[in-house]
Amino acid sequence: MNTTSTKIDTVEKIIQNVVNYLSQHGEMRTAGGLSGKVLQGEYGEISFIYTTPFNKIEILPGEYANCMLDVWVAKQGKVLSVSWDPMEITKFKKGEWVNTILNIL
């Protein structure tokens, strides 16, 4: 399997686990200065923001008006930024956080 396929498979599993986690433990919040709400949550030192087209965040350009997930880790900053429909991974920084999401959440 090539590296791109492995990366996409890993990110798809992260998305699935985080969205499932947020559906049970997340909270709708206003995202700093944006018009609209996002589903946010935390697990230890990992923070998540999940946005869908239904959140009505008007500041996002049309090509980003789809589903988006951003993941931050304390002291590391943003480690994942991905949108899908279609899939676009704009940031993916490997680390222990990946194992936490794949094996614990």
Coordinates of C-alpha atoms in Angstrom, one line a residue:
M1 CA 0.0 0.0 0.0
N2 CA 1.4 3.4 -0.9
T3 CA 1.9 6.2 1.6
T4 CA -0.9 8.3 0.2
S5 CA -3.4 5.5 0.6
T6 CA -2.2 4.8 4.1
K7 CA -2.5 8.4 5.1
I8 CA -6.0 8.7 3.7
D9 CA -7.1 5.5 5.4
T10 CA -5.7 6.7 8.7
V11 CA -7.4 10.1 8.4
E12 CA -10.7 8.5 7.5
K13 CA -10.5 6.4 10.6
I14 CA -9.7 9.4 12.7
I15 CA -12.7 11.3 11.2
Q16 CA -15.0 8.4 12.0
N17 CA -13.8 8.0 15.6
V18 CA -13.8 11.7 16.4
V19 CA -17.2 12.4 14.9
N20 CA -18.6 9.4 16.8
Y21 CA -17.0 10.7 20.0
L22 CA -18.3 14.3 19.4
S23 CA -21.8 13.0 18.8
Q24 CA -21.8 11.8 22.4
H25 CA -19.5 14.2 24.2
G26 CA -19.3 17.3 22.0
E27 CA -20.9 20.6 22.5
M28 CA -22.2 23.2 20.0
R29 CA -20.3 26.4 20.5
T30 CA -19.7 29.6 18.6
A31 CA -16.3 29.4 17.0
G32 CA -14.2 32.5 17.8
G33 CA -15.5 35.4 15.7
L34 CA -17.2 33.2 13.1
S35 CA -20.9 33.4 12.4
G36 CA -22.4 30.0 13.1
K37 CA -21.6 27.2 15.5
V38 CA -19.3 24.2 15.5
L39 CA -19.3 21.0 17.4
Q40 CA -16.3 21.1 19.8
G41 CA -15.0 18.6 22.3
E42 CA -11.9 17.6 24.2
Y43 CA -10.2 14.3 25.2
G44 CA -7.4 15.0 27.6
E45 CA -4.9 17.3 25.8
I46 CA -6.6 16.8 22.4
S47 CA -9.2 19.3 21.2
F48 CA -11.6 18.9 18.2
I49 CA -13.7 21.2 16.1
Y50 CA -16.1 19.7 13.6
T51 CA -18.0 21.7 11.1
T52 CA -20.7 20.7 8.6
P53 CA -22.5 22.7 5.8
F54 CA -25.5 22.9 8.2
N55 CA -23.5 25.0 10.7
K56 CA -23.9 28.1 8.4
I57 CA -20.4 29.5 8.9
E58 CA -20.6 32.3 6.3
I59 CA -16.9 33.3 6.4
L60 CA -15.7 30.1 4.8
P61 CA -15.2 30.2 1.0
G62 CA -17.4 28.0 -1.1
E63 CA -14.9 25.3 -1.6
Y64 CA -14.6 24.9 2.2
A65 CA -18.4 24.9 2.8
N66 CA -18.3 21.1 3.4
C67 CA -17.5 18.9 6.4
M68 CA -14.3 19.9 8.2
L69 CA -12.4 18.6 11.2
D70 CA -9.5 20.3 13.0
V71 CA -7.6 18.6 15.8
W72 CA -5.2 20.4 18.2
V73 CA -2.9 18.9 20.8
A74 CA -1.6 20.9 23.8
K75 CA 1.9 22.2 23.2
Q76 CA 1.9 21.0 19.6
G77 CA -0.8 23.1 18.1
K78 CA -2.9 22.0 15.1
V79 CA -2.0 18.5 14.1
L80 CA -4.9 17.8 11.6
S81 CA -7.0 19.8 9.3
V82 CA -9.1 17.9 6.9
S83 CA -12.3 18.6 4.8
W84 CA -14.2 16.0 2.9
D85 CA -16.8 15.7 0.1
P86 CA -14.3 15.8 -1.5
M87 CA -11.4 14.8 0.8
E88 CA -8.6 17.4 1.2
I89 CA -6.0 16.9 3.9
T90 CA -4.4 20.3 4.5
K91 CA -2.4 19.3 7.6
F92 CA -1.5 16.0 9.1
K93 CA 1.2 15.8 11.7
K94 CA 1.8 12.3 13.1
G95 CA 2.2 11.7 16.8
E96 CA 0.9 9.8 19.8
W97 CA -2.5 11.6 19.4
V98 CA -3.2 9.4 16.3
N99 CA -2.9 6.2 18.4
T100 CA -5.1 7.8 21.2
I101 CA -7.8 8.5 18.7
L102 CA -7.6 5.2 16.9
N103 CA -7.3 3.0 20.0
I104 CA -9.2 4.8 22.8
L105 CA -12.0 6.9 21.3

